CSV table of C-alpha atoms in Angstrom, one decimal:
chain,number,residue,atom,x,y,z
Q,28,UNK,CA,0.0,0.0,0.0
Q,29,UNK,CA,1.1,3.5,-1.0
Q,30,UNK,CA,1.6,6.1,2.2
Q,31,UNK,CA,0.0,8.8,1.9
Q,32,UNK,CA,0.8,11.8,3.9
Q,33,UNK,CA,-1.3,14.7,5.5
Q,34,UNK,CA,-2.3,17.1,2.9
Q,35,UNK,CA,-4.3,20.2,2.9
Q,36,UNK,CA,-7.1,19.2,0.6
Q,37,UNK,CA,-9.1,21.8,-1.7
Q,38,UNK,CA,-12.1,21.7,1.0
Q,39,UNK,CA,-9.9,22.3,3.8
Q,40,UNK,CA,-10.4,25.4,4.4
Q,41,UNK,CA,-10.9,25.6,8.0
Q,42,UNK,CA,-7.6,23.9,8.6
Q,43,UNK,CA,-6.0,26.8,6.4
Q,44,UNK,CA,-8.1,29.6,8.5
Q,45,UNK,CA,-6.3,27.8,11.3
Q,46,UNK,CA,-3.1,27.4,10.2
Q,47,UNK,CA,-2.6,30.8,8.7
Q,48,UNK,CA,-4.5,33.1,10.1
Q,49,UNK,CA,-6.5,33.6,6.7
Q,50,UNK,CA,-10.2,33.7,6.9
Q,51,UNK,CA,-11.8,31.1,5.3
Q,52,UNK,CA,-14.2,33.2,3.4
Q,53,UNK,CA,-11.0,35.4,2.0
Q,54,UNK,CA,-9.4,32.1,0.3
Q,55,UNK,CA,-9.9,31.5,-3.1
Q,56,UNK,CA,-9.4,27.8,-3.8
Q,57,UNK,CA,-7.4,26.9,-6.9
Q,58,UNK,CA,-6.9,23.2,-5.3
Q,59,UNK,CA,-10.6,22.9,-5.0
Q,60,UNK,CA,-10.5,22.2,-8.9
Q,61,UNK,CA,-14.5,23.5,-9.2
Q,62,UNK,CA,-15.9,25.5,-11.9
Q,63,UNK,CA,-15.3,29.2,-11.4
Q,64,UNK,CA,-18.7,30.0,-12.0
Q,65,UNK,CA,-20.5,28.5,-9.3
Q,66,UNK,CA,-24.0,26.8,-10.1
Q,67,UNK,CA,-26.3,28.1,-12.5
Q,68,UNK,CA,-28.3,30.9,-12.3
Q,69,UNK,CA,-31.0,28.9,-13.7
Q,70,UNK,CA,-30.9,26.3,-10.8
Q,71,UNK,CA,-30.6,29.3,-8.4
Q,72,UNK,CA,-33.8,30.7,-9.8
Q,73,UNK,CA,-35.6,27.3,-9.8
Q,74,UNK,CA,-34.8,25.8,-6.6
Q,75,UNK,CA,-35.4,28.5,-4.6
Q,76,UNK,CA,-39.1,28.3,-5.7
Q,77,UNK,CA,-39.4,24.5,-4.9
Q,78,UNK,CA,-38.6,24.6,-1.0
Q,79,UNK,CA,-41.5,22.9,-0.1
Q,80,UNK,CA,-40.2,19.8,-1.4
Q,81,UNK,CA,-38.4,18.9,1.8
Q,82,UNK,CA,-42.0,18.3,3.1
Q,83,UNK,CA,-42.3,15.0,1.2
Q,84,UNK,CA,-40.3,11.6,0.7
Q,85,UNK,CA,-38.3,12.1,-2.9
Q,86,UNK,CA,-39.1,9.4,-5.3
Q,87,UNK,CA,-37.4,5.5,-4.0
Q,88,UNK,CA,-36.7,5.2,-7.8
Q,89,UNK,CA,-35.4,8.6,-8.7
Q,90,UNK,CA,-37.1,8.2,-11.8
Q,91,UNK,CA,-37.5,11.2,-13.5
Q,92,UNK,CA,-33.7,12.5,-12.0
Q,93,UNK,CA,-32.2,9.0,-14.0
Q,94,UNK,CA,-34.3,9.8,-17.1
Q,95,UNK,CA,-32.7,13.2,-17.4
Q,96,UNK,CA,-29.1,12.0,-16.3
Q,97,UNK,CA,-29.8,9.3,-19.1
Q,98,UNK,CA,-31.1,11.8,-21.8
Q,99,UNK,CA,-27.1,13.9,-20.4
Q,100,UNK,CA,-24.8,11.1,-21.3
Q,101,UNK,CA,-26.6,9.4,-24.2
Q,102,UNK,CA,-27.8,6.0,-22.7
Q,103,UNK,CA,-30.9,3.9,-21.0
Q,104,UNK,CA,-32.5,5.3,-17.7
Q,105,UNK,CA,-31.9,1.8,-16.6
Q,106,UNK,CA,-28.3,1.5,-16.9
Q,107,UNK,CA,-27.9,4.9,-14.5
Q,108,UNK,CA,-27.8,4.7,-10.8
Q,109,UNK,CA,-27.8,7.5,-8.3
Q,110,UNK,CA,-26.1,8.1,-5.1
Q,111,UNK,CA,-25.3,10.4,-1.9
Q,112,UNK,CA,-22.1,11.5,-4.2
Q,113,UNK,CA,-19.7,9.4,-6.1
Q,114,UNK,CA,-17.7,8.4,-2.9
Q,115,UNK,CA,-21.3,6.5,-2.0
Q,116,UNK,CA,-21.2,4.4,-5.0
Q,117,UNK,CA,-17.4,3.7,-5.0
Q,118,UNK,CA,-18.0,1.9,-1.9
Q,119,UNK,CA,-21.0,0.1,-2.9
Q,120,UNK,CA,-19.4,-0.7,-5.9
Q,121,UNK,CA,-16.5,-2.3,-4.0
Q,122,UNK,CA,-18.2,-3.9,-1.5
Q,123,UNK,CA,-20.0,-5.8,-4.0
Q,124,UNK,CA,-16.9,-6.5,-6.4
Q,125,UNK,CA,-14.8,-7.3,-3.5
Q,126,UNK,CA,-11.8,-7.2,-5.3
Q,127,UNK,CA,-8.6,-9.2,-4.0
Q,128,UNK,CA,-6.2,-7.1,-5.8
Q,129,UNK,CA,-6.8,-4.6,-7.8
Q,130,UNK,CA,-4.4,-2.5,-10.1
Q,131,UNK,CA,-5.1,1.4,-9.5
Q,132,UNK,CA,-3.3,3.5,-12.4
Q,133,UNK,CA,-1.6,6.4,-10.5
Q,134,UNK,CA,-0.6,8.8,-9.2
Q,135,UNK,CA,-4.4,9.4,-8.5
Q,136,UNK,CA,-6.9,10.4,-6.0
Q,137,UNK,CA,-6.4,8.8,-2.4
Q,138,UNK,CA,-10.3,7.6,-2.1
Q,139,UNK,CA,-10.2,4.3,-4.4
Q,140,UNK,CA,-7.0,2.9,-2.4
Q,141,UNK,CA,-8.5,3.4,0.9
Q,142,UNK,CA,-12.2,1.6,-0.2
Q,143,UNK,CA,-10.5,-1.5,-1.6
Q,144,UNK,CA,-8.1,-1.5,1.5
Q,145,UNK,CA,-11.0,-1.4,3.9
Q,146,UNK,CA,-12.7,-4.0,2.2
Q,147,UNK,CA,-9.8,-6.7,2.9
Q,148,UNK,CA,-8.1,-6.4,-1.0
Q,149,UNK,CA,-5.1,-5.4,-1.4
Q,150,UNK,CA,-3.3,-2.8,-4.2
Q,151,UNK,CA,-1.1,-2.3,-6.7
Q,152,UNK,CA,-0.2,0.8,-8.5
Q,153,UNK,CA,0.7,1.2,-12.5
Q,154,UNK,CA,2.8,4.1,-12.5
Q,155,UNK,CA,2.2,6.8,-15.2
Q,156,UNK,CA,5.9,8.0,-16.2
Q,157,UNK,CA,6.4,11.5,-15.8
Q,158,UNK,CA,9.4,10.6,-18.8
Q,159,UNK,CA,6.4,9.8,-21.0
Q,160,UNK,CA,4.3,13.4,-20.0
Q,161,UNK,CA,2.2,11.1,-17.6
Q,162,UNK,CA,0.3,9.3,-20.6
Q,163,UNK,CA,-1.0,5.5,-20.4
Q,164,UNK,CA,1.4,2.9,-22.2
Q,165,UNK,CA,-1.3,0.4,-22.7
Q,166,UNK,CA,1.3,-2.1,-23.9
Q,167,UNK,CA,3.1,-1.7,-20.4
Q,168,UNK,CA,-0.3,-1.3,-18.8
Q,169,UNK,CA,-1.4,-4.5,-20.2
Q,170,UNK,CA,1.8,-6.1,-18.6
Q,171,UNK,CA,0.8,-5.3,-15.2
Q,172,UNK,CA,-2.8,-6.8,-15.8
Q,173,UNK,CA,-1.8,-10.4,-14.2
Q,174,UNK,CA,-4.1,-13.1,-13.3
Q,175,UNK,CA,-4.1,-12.0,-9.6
Q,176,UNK,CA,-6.2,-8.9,-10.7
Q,177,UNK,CA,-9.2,-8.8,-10.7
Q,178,UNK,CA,-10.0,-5.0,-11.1
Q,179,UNK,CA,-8.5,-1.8,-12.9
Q,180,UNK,CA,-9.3,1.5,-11.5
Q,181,UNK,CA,-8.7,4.6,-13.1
Q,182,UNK,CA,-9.8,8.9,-13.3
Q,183,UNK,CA,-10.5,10.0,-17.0
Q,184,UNK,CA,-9.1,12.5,-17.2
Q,185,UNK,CA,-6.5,11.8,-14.5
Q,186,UNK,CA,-6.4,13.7,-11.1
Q,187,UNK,CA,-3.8,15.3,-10.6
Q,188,UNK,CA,-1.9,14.8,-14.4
Q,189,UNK,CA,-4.7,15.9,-16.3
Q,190,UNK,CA,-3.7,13.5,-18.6
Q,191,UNK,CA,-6.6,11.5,-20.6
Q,192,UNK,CA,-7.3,8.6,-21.9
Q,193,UNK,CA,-9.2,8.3,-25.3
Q,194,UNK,CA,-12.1,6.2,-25.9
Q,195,UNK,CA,-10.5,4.3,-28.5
Q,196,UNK,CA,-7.8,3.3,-26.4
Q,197,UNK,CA,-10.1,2.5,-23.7
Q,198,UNK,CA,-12.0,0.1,-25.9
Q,199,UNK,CA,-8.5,-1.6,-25.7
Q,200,UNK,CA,-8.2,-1.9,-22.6
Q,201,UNK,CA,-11.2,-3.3,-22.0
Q,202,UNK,CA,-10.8,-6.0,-24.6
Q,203,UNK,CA,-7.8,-7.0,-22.5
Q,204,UNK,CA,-9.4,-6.9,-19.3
Q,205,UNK,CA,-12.8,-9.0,-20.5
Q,206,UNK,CA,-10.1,-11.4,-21.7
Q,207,UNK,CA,-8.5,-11.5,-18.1
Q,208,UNK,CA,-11.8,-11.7,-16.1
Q,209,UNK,CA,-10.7,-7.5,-15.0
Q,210,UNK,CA,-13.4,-5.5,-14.3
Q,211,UNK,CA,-13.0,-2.0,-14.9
Q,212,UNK,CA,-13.8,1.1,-12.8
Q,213,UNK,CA,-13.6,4.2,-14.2
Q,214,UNK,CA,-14.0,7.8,-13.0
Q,215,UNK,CA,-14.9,10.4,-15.0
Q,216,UNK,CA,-15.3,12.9,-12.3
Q,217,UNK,CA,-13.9,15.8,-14.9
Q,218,UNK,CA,-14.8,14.2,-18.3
Q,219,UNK,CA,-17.0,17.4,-18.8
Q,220,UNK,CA,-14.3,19.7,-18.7
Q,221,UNK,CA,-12.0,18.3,-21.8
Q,222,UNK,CA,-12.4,20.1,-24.9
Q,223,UNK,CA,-14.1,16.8,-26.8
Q,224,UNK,CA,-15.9,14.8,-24.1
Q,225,UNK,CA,-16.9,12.7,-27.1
Q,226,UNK,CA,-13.3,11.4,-27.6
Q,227,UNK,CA,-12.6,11.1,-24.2
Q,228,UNK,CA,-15.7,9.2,-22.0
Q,229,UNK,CA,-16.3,5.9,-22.0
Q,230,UNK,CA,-20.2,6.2,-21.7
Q,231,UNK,CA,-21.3,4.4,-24.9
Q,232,UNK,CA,-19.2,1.9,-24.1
Q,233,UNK,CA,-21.4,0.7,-21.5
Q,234,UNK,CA,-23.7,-0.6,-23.9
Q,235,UNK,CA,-21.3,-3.1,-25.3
Q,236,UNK,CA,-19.2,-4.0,-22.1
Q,237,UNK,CA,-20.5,-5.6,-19.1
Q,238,UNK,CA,-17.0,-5.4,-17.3
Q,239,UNK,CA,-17.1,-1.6,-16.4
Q,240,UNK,CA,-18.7,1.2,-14.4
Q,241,UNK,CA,-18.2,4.8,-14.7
Q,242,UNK,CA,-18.7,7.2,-11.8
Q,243,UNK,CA,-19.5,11.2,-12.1
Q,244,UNK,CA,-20.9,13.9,-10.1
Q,245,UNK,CA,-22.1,17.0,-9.5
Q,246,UNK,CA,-19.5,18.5,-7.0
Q,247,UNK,CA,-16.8,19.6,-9.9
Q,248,UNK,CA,-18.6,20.8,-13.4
Q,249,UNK,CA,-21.9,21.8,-11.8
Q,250,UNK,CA,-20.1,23.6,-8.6
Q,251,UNK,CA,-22.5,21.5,-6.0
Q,252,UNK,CA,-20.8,19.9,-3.9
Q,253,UNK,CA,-22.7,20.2,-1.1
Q,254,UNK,CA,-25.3,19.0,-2.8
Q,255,UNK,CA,-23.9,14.9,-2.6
Q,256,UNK,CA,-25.5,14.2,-5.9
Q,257,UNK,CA,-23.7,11.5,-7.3
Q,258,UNK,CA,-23.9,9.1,-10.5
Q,259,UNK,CA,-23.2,5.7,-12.4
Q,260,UNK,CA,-23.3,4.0,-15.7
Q,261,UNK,CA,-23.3,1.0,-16.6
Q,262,UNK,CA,-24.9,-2.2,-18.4
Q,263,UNK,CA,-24.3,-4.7,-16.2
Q,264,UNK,CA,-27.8,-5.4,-14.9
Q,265,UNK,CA,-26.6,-7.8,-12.4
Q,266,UNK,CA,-24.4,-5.8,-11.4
Q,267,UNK,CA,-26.8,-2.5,-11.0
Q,268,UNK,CA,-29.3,-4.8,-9.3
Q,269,UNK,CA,-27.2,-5.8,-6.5
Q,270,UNK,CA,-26.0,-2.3,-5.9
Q,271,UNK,CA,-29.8,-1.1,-6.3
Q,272,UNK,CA,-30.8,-4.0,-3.2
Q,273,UNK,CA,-27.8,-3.1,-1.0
Q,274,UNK,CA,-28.1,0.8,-1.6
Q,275,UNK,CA,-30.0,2.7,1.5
Q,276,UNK,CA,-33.2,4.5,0.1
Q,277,UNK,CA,-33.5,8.2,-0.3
Q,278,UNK,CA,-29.9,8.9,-0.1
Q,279,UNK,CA,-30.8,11.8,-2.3
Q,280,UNK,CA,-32.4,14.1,-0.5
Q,281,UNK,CA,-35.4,16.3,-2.7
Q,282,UNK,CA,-34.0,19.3,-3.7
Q,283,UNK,CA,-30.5,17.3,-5.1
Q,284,UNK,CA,-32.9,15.4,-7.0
Q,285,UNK,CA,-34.6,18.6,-8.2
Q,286,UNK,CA,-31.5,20.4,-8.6
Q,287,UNK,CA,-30.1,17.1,-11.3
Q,288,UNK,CA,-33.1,17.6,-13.0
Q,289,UNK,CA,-32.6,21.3,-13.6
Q,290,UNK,CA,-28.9,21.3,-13.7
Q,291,UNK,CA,-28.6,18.3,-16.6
Q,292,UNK,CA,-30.2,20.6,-18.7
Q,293,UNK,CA,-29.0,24.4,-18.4
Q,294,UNK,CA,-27.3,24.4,-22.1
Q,295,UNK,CA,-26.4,27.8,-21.6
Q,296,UNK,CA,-24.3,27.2,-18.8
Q,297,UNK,CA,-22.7,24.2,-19.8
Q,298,UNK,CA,-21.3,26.2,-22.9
Q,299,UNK,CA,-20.3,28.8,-20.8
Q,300,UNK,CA,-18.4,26.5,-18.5
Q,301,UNK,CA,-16.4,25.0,-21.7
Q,302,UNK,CA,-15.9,27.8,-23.1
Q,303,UNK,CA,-14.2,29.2,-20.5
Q,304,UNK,CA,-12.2,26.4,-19.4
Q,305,UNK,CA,-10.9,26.4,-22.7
Q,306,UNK,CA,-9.9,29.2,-23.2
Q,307,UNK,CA,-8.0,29.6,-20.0
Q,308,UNK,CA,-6.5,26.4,-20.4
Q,309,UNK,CA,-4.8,27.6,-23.7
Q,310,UNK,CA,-3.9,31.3,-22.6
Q,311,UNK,CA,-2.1,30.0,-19.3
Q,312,UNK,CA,-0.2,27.1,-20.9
Q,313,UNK,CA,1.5,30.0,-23.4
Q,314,UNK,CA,1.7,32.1,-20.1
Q,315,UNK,CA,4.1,29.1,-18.5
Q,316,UNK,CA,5.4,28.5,-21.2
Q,317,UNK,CA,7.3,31.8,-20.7
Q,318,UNK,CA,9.2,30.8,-17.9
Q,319,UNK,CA,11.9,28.8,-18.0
Q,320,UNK,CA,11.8,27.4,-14.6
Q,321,UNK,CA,9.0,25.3,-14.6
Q,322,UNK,CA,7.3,22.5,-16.9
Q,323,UNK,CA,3.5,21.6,-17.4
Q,324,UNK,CA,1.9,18.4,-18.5
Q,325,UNK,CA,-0.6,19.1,-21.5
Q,326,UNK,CA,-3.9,19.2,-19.1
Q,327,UNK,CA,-6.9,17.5,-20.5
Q,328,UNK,CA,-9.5,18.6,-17.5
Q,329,UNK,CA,-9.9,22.0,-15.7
Q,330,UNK,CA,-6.5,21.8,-13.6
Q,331,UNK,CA,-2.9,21.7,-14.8
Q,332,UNK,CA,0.0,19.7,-13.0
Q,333,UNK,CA,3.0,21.8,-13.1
Q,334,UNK,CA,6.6,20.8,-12.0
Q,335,UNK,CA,9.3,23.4,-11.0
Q,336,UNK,CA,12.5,23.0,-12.5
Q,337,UNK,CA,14.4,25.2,-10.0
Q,338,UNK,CA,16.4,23.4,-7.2
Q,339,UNK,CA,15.9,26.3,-4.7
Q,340,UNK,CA,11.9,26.3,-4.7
Q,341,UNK,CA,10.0,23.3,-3.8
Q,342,UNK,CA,5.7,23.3,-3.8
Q,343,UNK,CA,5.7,24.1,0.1
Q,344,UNK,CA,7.6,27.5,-1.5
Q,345,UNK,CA,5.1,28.2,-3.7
Q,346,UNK,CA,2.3,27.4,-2.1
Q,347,UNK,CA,3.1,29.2,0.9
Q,348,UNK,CA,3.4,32.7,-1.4
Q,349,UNK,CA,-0.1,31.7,-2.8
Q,350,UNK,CA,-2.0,31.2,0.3
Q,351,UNK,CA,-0.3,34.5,2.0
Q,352,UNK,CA,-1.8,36.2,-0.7
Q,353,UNK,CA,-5.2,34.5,-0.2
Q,354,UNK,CA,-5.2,32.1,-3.1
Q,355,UNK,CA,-4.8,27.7,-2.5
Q,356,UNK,CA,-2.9,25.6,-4.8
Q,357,UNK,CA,-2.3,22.2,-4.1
Q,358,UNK,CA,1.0,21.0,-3.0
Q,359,UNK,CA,0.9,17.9,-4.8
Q,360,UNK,CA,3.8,15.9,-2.8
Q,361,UNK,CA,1.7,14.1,-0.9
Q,362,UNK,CA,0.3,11.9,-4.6
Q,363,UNK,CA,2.3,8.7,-5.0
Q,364,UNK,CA,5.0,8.7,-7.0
Q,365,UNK,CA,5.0,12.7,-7.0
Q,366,UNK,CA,7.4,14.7,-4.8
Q,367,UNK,CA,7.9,18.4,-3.3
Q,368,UNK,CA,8.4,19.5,-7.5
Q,369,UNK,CA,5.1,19.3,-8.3
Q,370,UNK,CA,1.5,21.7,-8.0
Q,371,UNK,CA,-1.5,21.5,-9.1
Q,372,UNK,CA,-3.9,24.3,-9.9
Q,373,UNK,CA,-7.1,24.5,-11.2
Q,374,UNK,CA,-8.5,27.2,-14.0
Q,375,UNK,CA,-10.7,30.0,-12.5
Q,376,UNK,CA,-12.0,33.4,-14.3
Q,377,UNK,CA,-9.2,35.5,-16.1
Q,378,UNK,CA,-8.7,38.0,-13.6
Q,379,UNK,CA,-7.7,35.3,-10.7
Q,380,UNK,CA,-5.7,33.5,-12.9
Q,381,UNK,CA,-3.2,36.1,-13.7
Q,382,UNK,CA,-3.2,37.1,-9.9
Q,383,UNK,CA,-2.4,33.5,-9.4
Q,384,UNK,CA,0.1,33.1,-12.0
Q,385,UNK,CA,1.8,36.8,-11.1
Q,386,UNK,CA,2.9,35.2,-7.4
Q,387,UNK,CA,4.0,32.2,-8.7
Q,388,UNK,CA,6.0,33.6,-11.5
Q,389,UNK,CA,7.1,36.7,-9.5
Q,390,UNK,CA,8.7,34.0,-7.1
Q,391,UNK,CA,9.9,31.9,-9.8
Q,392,UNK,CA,11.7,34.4,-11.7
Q,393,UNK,CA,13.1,36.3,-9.0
């Protein structure tokens, strides 16, 4: 199993307060790695009119809130189930897998490790090669797919490389893992940020693979985390049946289901969102590359991985400047296989950006 140390995470805010005398409401997470403009002012304006919701028991079936999630990523109401967040459905899902080992491709987010560990399973890590920009060698991948495993878990697009996957090459993968008896996991927690979702999820792969899930949510794209509105797809029927028996009811409380409903169809802001991102993500990858004293890894999702090339200034250095001047980047040390080289920021409006990128450059360059 892969340490991993104590981090300040992008909802950590209190602990920051704490730690640095900063109030919380002053701090403007880059780490958090949520869209920059917050949830929709259509789902402001409707949900504020449908309070009287919380007076009644939401739907056992979340019918209506699976039809319009469905209708979103192109497939059957049937093959999507909800949950209180991703992070409820990763467990269920792993309870019910029960892998004995399982090969996590990394570095990655801490969450999948620690569910497989609690369930008794052990893990192994396939290590992304910073040499190679962080991308997937499926040919070394498929290598480290031994008879002993019995699941693959990866993020698409990776947290924190950024680095993606294609759906062709996924289709690969898959082959090799139905060959192998592998059943694949798949987060795609920040699909909806890449320029061509359609090349990168795996979504309408579902309806010719029984050997994977995908997981999304709400908390990232749609800038509701609080919300717990989680998702999955998939068409294994067996497989969604036993999660549906050993899944509590109403774990969605009304106004999340509402707020799905709404949300899954705000075109406007969905187009905004991309647009943005987009065009952030170009203009600050020709900002860095400006300065020689840092690299970035070609970022597929709404964050960028960055490693600093100077031997004076480590990511405590740099993130230290940030959060004195009331903005959080993540010190990205604590990911396997990463060290005190590397941060990780995520793309807000313009005008925070380049107050971001002016303290870590000033520092950089001086």
């Amino acid at each position: 199993m892969i340490k991993h140390t104590d981090h300040f995470h992008g909802s950590d805010l209190e602990m920051i307060e704490k730690v640095y005398g900063i109030r919380k409401e002053d701090i403007v997470s880059f780490s958090a790695n949520v869209n920059p403009l917050g949830i929709s002012p259509k789902l402001k304006e409707t949900l504020s009119g449908r309070i009287d919701a919380i007076m009644s028991y939401p739907d056992r079936e979340y019918t209506s809130l699976r039809r319009q999630i469905a209708e979103y990523v192109h497939t059957e109401p049937e093959n999507i189930i909800v949950g209180n967040g991703s992070t409820e459905l990763i467990s269920l899902f792993i309870q019910i897998k029960h892998p004995k080992k399982a090969l996590i491709i990394g570095p990655t987010y801490s969450e999948y490790e620690r569910e497989i560990s609690l369930g008794g399973g052990q893990t192994r890590y396939y290590r992304l090669e910073e040499e190679n920009n962080f991308l997937l060698d499926i040919g070394k991948l498929e290598a480290k797919l031994t008879s002993d495993v019995d699941m693959l878990v990866l993020c698409n697009p990776n947290n924190p490389t950024s680095s993606a996957i294609t759906r062709s090459d996924m289709r690969r993968i898959l082959d090799i893992c139905k060959q192998k008896g592998i059943f694949v996991m798949v987060d795609e927690t920040y699909v909806e940020f890449a320029e061509d979702v359609r090349k990168i999820t795996s979504a309408p792969l579902t309806g010719y693979y029984n050997n994977i899930i995908i997981l999304r949510g709400i908390s990232k794209f749609f800038a509701a985390p609080g919300l717990r509105l989680g998702y999955a797809i998939c068409g294994n029927a067996d497989l969604l049946k036993e999660i549906n028996q050993r899944k509590n009811p109403w774990t969605i409380n009304s106004l999340a289901a509402i707020a799905g409903e709404i949300m899954f169809t705000d075109e406007d802001y969905i187009r905004e969102t991309r647009t943005l991102i987009a065009a952030e993500r170009t203009r600050i990858c020709g900002l860095l590359n400006t300065c020689k004293h840092v690299k970035y890894y070609e970022p597929t999702a709404n964050f960028i991985l960055v490693k600093i090339l100077r031997e004076d200034i480590t990511s405590m250095d740099l993130f230290e400047a940030a959060i004195k001047k009331g903005m959080m980047i993540r010190d990205c040390s604590t990911f396997p296989f990463l060290d005190n080289k590397f941060i990780r920021f995520c793309f807000m409006t313009p005008e925070l950006n380049d107050a971001l990128l002016k303290v870590l450059l000033d520092l950089l360059n001086r």
